[in-house]
PDB file of C-alpha atoms in Angstrom:
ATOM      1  CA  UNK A   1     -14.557   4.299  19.225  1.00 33.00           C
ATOM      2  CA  UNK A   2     -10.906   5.354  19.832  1.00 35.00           C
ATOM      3  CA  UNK A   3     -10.785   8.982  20.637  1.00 33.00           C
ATOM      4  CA  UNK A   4      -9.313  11.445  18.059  1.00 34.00           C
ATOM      5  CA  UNK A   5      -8.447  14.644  19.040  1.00 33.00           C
ATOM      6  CA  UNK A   6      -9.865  17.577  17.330  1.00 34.00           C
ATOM      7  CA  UNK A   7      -6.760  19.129  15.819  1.00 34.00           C
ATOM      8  CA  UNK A   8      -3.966  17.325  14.350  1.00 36.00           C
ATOM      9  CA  UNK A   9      -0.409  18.894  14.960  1.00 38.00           C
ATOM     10  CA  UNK A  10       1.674  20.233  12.362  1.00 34.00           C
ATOM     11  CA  UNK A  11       3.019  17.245  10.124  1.00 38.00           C
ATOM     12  CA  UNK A  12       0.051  14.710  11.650  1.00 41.00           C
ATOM     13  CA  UNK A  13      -1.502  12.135   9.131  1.00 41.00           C
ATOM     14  CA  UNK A  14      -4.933  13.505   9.339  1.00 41.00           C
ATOM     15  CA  UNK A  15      -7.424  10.835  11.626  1.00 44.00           C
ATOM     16  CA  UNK A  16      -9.780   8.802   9.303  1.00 43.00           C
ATOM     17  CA  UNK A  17     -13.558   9.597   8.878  1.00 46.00           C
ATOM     18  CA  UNK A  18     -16.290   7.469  10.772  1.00 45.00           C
ATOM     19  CA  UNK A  19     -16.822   5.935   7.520  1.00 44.00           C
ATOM     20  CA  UNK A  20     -13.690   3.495   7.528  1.00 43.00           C
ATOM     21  CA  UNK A  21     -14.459   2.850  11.636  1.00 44.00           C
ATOM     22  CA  UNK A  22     -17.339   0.494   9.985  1.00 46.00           C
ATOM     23  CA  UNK A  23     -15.479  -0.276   6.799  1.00 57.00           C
ATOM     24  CA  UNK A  24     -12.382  -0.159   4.801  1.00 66.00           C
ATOM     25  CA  UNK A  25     -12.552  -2.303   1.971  1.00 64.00           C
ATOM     26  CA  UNK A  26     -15.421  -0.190  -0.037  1.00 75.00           C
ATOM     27  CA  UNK A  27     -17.085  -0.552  -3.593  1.00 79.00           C
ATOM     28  CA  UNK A  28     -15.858   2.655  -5.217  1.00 86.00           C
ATOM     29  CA  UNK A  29     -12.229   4.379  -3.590  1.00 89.00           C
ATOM     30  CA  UNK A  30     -14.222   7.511  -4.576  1.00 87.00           C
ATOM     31  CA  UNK A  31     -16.883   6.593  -1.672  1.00 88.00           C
ATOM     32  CA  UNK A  32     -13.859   7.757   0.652  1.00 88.00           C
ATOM     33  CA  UNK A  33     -12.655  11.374   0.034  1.00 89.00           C
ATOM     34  CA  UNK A  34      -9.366  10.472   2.054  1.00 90.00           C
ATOM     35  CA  UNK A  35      -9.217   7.440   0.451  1.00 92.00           C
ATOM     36  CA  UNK A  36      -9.277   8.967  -3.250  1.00 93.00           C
ATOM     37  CA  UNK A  37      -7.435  11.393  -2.625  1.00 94.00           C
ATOM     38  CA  UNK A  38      -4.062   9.465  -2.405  1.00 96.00           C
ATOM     39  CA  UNK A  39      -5.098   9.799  -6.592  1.00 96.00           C
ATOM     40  CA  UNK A  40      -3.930  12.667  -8.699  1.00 94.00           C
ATOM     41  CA  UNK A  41      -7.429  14.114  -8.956  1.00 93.00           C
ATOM     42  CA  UNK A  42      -9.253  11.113  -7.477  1.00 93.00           C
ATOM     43  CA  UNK A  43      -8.821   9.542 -11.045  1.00 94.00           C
ATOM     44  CA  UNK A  44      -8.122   5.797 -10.711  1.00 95.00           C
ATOM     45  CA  UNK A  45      -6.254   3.660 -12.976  1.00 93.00           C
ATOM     46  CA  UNK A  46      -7.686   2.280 -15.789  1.00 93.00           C
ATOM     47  CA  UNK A  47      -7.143  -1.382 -15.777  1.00 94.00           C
ATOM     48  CA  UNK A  48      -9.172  -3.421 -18.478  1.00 93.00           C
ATOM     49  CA  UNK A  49     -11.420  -5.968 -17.186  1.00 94.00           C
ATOM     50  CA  UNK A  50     -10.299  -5.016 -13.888  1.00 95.00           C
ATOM     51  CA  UNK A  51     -11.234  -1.137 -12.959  1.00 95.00           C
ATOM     52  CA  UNK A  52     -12.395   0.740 -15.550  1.00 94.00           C
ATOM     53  CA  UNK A  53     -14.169   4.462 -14.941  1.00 92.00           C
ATOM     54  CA  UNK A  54     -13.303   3.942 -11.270  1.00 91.00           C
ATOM     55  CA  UNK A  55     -15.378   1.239 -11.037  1.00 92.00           C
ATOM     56  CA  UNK A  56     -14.253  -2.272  -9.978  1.00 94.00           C
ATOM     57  CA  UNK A  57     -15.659  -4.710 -12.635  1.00 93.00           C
ATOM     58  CA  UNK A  58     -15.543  -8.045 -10.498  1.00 94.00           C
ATOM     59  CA  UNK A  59     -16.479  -6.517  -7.025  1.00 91.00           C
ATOM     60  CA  UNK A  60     -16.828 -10.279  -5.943  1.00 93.00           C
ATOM     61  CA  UNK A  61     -13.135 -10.877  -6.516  1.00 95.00           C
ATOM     62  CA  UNK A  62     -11.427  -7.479  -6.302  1.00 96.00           C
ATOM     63  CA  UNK A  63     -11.212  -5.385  -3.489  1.00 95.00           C
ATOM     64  CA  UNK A  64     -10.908  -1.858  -3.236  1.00 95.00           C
ATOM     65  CA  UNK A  65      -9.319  -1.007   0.202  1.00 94.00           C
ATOM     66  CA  UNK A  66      -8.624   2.548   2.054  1.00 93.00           C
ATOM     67  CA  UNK A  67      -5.728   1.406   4.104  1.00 94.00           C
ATOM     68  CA  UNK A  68      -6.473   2.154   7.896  1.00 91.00           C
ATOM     69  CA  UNK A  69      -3.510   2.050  10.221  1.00 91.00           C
ATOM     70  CA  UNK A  70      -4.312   2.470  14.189  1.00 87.00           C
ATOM     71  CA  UNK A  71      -1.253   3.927  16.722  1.00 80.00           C
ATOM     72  CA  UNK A  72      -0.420   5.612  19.745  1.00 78.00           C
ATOM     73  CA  UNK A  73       1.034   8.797  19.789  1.00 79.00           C
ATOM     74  CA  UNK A  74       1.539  10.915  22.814  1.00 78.00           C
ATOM     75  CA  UNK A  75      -0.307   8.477  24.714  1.00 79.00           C
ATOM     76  CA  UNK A  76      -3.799   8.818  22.143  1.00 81.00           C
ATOM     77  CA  UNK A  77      -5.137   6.705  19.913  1.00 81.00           C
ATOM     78  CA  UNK A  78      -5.374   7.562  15.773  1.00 78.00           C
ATOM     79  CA  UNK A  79      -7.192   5.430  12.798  1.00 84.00           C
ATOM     80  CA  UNK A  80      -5.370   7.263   9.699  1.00 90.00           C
ATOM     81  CA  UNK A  81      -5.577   6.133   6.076  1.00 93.00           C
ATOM     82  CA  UNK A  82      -2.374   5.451   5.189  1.00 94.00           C
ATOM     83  CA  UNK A  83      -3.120   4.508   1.492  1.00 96.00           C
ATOM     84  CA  UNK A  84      -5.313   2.654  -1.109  1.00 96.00           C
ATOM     85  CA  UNK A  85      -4.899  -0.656  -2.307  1.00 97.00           C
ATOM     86  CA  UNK A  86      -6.953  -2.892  -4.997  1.00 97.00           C
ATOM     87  CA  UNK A  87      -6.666  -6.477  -3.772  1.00 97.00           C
ATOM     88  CA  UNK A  88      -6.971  -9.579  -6.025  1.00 97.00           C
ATOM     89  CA  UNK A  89      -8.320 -12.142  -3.714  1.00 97.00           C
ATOM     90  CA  UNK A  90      -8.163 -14.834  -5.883  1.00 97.00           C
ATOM     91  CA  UNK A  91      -4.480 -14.003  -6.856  1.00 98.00           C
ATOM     92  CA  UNK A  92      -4.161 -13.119  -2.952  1.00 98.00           C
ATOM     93  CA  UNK A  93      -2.399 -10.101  -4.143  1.00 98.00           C
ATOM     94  CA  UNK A  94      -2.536  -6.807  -4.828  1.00 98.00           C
ATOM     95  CA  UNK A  95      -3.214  -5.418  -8.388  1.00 98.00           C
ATOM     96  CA  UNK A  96      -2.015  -2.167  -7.524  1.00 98.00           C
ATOM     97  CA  UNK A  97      -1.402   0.469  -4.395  1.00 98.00           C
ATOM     98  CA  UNK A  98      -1.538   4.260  -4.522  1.00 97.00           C
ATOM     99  CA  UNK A  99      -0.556   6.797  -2.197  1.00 97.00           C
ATOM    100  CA  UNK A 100       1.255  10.253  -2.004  1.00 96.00           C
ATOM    101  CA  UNK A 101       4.454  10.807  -1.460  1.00 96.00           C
ATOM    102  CA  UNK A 102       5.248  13.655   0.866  1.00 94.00           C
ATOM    103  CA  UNK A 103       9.153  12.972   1.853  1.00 91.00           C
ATOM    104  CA  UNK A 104      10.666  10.568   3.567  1.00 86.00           C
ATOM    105  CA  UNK A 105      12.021  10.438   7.722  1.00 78.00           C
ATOM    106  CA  UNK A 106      14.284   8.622   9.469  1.00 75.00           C
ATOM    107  CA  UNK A 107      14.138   5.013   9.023  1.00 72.00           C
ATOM    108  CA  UNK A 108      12.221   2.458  11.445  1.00 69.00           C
ATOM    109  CA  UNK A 109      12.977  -1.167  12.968  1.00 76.00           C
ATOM    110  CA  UNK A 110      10.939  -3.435  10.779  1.00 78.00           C
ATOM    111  CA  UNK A 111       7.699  -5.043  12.209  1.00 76.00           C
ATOM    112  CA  UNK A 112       8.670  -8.924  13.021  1.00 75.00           C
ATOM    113  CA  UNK A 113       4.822  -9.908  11.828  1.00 84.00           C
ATOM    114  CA  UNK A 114       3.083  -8.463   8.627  1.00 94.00           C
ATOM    115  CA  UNK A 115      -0.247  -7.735   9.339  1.00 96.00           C
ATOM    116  CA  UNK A 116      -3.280  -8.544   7.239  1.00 95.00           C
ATOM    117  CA  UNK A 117      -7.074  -7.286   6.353  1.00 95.00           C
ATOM    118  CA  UNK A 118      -9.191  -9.036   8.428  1.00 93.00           C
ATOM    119  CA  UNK A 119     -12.922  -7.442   7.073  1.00 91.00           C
ATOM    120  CA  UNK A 120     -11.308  -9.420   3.719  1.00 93.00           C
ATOM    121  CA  UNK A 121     -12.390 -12.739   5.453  1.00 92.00           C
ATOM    122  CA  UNK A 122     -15.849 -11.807   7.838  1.00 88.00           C
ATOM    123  CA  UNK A 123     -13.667 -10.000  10.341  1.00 85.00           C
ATOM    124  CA  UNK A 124     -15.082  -7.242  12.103  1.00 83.00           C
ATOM    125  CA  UNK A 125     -11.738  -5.180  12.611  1.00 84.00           C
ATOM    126  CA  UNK A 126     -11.885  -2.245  10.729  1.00 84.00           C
ATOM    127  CA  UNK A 127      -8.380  -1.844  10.025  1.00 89.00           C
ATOM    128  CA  UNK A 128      -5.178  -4.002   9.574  1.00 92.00           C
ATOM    129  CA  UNK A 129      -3.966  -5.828  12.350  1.00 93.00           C
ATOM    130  CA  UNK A 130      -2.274  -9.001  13.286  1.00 94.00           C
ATOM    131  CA  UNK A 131      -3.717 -12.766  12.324  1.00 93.00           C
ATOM    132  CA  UNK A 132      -5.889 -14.356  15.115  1.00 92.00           C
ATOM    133  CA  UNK A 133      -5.180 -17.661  15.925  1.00 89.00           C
ATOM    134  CA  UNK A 134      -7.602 -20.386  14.794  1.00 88.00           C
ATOM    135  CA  UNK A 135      -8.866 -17.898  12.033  1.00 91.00           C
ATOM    136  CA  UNK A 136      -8.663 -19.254   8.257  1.00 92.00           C
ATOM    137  CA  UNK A 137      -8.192 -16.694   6.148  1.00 95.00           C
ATOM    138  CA  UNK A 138      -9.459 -17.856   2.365  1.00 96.00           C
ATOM    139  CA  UNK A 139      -9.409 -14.460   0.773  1.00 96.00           C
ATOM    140  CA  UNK A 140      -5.643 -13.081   1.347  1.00 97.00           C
ATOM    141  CA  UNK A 141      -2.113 -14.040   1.482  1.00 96.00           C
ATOM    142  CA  UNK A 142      -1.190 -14.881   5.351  1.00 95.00           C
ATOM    143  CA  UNK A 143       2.589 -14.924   6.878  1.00 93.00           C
ATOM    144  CA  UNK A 144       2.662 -18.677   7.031  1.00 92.00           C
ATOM    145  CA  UNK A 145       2.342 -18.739   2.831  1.00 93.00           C
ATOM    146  CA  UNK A 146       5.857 -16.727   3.224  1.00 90.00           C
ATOM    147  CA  UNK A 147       7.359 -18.791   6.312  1.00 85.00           C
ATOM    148  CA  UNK A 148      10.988 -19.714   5.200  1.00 71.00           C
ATOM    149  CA  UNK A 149      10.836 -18.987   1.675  1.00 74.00           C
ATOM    150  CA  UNK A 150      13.636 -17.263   0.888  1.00 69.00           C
ATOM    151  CA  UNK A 151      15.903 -20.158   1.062  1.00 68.00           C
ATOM    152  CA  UNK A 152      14.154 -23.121  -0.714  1.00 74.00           C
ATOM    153  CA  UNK A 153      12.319 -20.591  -3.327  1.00 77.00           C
ATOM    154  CA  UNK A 154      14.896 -17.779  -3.312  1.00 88.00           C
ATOM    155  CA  UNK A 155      11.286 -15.223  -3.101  1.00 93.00           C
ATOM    156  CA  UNK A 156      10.748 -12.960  -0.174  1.00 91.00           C
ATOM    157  CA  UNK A 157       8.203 -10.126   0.993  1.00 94.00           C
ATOM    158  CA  UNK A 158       8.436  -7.490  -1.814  1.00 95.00           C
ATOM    159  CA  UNK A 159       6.654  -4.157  -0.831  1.00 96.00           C
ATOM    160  CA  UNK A 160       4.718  -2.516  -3.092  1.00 97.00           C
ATOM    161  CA  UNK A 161       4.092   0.853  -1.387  1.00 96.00           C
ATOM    162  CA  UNK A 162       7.624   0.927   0.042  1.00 95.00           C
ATOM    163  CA  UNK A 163       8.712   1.477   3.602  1.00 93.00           C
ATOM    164  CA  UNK A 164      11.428   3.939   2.345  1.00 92.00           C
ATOM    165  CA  UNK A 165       8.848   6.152   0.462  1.00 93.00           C
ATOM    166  CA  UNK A 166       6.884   7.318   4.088  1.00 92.00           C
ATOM    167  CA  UNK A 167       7.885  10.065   5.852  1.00 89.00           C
ATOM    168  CA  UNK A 168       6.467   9.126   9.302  1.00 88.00           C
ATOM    169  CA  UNK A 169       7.252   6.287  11.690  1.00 89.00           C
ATOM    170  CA  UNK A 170       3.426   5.286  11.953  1.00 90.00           C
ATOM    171  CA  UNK A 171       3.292   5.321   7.282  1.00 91.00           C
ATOM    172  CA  UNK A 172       6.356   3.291   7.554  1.00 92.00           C
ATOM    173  CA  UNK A 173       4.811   0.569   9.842  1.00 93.00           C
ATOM    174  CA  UNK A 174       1.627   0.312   8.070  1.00 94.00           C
ATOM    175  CA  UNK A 175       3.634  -0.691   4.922  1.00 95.00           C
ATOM    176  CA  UNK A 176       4.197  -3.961   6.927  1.00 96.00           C
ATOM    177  CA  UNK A 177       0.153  -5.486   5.404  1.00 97.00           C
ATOM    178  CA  UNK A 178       0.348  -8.858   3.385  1.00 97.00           C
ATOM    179  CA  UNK A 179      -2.339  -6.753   1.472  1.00 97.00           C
ATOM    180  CA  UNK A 180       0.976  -4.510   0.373  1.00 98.00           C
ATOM    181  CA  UNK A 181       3.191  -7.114  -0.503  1.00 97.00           C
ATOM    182  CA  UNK A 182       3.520  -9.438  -3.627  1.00 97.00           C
ATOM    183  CA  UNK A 183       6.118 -12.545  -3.721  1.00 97.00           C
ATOM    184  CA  UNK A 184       9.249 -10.957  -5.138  1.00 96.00           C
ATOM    185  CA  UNK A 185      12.378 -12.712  -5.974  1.00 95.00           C
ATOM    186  CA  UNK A 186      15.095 -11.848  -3.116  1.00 93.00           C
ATOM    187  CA  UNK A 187      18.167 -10.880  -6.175  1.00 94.00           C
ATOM    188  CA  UNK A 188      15.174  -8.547  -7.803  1.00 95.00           C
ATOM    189  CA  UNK A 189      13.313  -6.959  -5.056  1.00 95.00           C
ATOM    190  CA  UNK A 190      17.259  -6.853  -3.126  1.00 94.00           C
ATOM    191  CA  UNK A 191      18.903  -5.752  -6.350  1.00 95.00           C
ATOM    192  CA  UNK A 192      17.569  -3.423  -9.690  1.00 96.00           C
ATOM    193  CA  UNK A 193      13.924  -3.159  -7.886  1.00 97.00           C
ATOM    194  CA  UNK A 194      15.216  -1.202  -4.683  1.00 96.00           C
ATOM    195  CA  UNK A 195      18.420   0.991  -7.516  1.00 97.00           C
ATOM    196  CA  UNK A 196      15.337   1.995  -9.153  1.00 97.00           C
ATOM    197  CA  UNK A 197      13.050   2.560  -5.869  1.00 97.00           C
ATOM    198  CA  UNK A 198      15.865   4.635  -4.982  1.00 96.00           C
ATOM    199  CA  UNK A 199      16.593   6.903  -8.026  1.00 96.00           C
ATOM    200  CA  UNK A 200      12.839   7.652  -8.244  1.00 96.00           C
ATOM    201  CA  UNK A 201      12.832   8.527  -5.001  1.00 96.00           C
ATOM    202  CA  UNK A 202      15.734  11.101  -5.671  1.00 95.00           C
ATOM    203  CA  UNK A 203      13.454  12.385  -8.196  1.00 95.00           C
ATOM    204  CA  UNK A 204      10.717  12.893  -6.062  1.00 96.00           C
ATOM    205  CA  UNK A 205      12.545  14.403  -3.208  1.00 95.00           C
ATOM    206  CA  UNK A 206      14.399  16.943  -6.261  1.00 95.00           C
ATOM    207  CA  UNK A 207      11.505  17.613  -8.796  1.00 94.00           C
ATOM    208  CA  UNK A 208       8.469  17.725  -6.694  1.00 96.00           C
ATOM    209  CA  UNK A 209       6.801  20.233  -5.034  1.00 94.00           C
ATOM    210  CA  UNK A 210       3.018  21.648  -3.884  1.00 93.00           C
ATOM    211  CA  UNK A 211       1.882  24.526  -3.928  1.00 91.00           C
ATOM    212  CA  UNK A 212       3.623  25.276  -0.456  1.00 92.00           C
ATOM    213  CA  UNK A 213       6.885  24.045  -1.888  1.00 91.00           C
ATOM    214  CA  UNK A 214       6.685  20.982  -0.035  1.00 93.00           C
ATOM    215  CA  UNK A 215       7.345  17.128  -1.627  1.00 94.00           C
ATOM    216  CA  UNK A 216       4.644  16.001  -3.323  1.00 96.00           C
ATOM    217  CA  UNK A 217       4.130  13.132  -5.718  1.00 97.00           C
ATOM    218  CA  UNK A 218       1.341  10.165  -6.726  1.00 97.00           C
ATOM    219  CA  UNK A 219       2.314   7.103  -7.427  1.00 98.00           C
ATOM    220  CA  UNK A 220       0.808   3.955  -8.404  1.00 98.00           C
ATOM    221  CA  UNK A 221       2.521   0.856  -7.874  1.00 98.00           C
ATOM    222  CA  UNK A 222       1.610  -2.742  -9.097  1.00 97.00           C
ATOM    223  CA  UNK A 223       1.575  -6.365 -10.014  1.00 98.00           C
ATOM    224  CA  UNK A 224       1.133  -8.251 -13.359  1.00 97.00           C
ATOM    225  CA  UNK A 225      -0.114 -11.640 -11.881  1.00 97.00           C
ATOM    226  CA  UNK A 226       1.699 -15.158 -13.697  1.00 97.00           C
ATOM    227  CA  UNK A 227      -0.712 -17.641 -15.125  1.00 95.00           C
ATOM    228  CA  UNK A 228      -0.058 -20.440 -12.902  1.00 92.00           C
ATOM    229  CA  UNK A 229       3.269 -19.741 -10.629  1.00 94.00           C
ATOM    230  CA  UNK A 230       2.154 -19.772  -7.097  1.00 94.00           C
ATOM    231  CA  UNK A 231       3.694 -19.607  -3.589  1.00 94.00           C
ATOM    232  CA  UNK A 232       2.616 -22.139  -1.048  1.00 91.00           C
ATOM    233  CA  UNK A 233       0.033 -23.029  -3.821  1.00 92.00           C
ATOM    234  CA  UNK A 234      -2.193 -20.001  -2.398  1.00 94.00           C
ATOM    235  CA  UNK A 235      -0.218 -16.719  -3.438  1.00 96.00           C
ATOM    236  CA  UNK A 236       0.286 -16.000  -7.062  1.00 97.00           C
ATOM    237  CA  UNK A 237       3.993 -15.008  -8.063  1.00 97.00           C
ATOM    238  CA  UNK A 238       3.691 -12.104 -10.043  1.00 98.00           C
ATOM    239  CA  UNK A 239       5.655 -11.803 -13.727  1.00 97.00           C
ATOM    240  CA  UNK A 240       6.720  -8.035 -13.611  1.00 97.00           C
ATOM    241  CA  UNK A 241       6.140  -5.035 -10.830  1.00 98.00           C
ATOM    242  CA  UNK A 242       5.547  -1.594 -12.527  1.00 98.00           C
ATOM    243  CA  UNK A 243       5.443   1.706 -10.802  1.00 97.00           C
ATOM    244  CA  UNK A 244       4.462   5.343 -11.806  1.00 97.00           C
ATOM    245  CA  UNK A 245       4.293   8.648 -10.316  1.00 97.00           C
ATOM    246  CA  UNK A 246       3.420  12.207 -11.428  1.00 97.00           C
ATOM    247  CA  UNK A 247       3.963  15.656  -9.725  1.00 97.00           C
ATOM    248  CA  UNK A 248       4.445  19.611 -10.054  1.00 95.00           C
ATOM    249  CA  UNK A 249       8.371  20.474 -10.237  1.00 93.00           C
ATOM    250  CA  UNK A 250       9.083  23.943  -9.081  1.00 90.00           C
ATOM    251  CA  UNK A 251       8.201  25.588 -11.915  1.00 91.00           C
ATOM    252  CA  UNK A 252       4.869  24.351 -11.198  1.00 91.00           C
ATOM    253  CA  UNK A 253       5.326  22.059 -14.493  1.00 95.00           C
ATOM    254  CA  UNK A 254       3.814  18.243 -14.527  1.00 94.00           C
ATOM    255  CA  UNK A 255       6.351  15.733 -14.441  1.00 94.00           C
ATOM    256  CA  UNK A 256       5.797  11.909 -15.159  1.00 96.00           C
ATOM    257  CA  UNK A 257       7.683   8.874 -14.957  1.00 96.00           C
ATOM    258  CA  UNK A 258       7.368   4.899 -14.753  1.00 97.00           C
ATOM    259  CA  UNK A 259       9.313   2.183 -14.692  1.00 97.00           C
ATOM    260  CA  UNK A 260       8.611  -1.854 -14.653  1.00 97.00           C
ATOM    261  CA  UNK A 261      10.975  -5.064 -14.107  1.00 97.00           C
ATOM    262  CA  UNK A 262      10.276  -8.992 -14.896  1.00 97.00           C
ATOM    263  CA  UNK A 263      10.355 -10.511 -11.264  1.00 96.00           C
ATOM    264  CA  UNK A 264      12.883 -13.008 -11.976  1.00 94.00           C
TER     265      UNK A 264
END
């Protein structure tokens, strides 16, 4: 067990429990206070057929997952939930991720490798990390389904939790999980995806505060699977991303929003 120290520093993600050391896909998000509470409330989508009441309807296909991210800082060793995800792994993509917005920092290199889940397929790994050679994975989307499509199906990684939304260098790297992204089309996710992705997060950085006068906002962002267009005939193409988020302004009002866009 990596060793976490006792007391974060000011602006640390907060280490994870001993609960997602064993485990971090889980049946309920609500079995993981951390994990729920990237949820205004802990109160979960309700998605018909899907997640209704918090509760994940076909627990044999869909996964909830409490996004564990491991790094080094100042030479020791954190597991952090970074945010939630519920994966389709039939679809081998996710319906939805959540987390809480708390500002953004300054901008990171991007990762060369995604990573993926690997408790998804019988892996032991408790949180995301790179593939393992020789390893099928039959449950997720891997980095070969993606290798040079951009120029013979014009579709690239599209986040869904974005990289620009994270305020820390170690949020902004565990963006980069196949278990975050969906198969976007390079003009939409390139083009009005990212204007909007932007505005909002103008928004967010304007209108939204806690009760410390800090940014803070929950958003939801997701997929509406196709009927039959896949990737690499593994990874389902989704029709149409959607995204919402809700916050106190200054005033100490709620403020909503959401947005969606046909992936094409």
């Amino acid at each position: 067990m990596p060793f976490l120290p006792p007391r974060p520093e000011e602006g640390d993600v907060l280490p994870a429990s001993k609960t997602c050391l064993r485990k971090c896909w889980v049946g309920k998000f609500s079995e993981v206070k951390e994990c729920s509470d990237f949820f205004l409330e802990g109160t979960t989508p309700n998605l018909p057929g899907i997640l209704v009441d918090g509760t994940v309807k076909d627990q044999n296909r869909y996964k909830p997952i409490c996004q564990l991210f491991k790094y080094m800082k100042k030479k020791e060793v954190y597991n952090t939930y970074m945010f939630a995800t519920l994966y389709d792994t039939t679809n081998k993509i996710p319906v939805f991720s959540a987390f809480t917005f708390t500002g953004v920092g300054s901008s990171e290199r991007r990762p060369d490798t995604w990573m993926i889940e690997p408790q998804l397929d019988g892996g032991l790994e408790p949180d995301m990390s790179l593939e393992k050679d020789g390893v099928t994975y039959t449950h997720q989307a891997v980095n070969q389904d993606f290798h040079n499509s951009v120029n013979p199906t014009g579709l690239n990684k599209g986040h869904l939790f974005p990289k620009s939304y994270a305020n820390q260098p170690a949020n902004q790297n565990s963006t980069f999980t196949l278990t975050n992204c969906v198969p976007q089309v390079q003009s939409f996710n390139d083009g009005s995806w990212r204007m909007m992705e932007r505005e909002v997060r103008k928004v967010l950085l304007k209108q939204c505060r806690d009760n410390t006068g800090k940014p803070k906002a929950y958003v939801v962002t997701g997929a509406v699977p196709s009927k039959s267009n896949t990737l690499n005939n593994r990874v389902n193409i989704p029709d149409l991303l959607w995204t919402a988020y809700c916050c106190k302004n200054k005033q100490g009002k709620w403020v909503a929003g959401a947005h969606w866009g046909e992936n094409k």
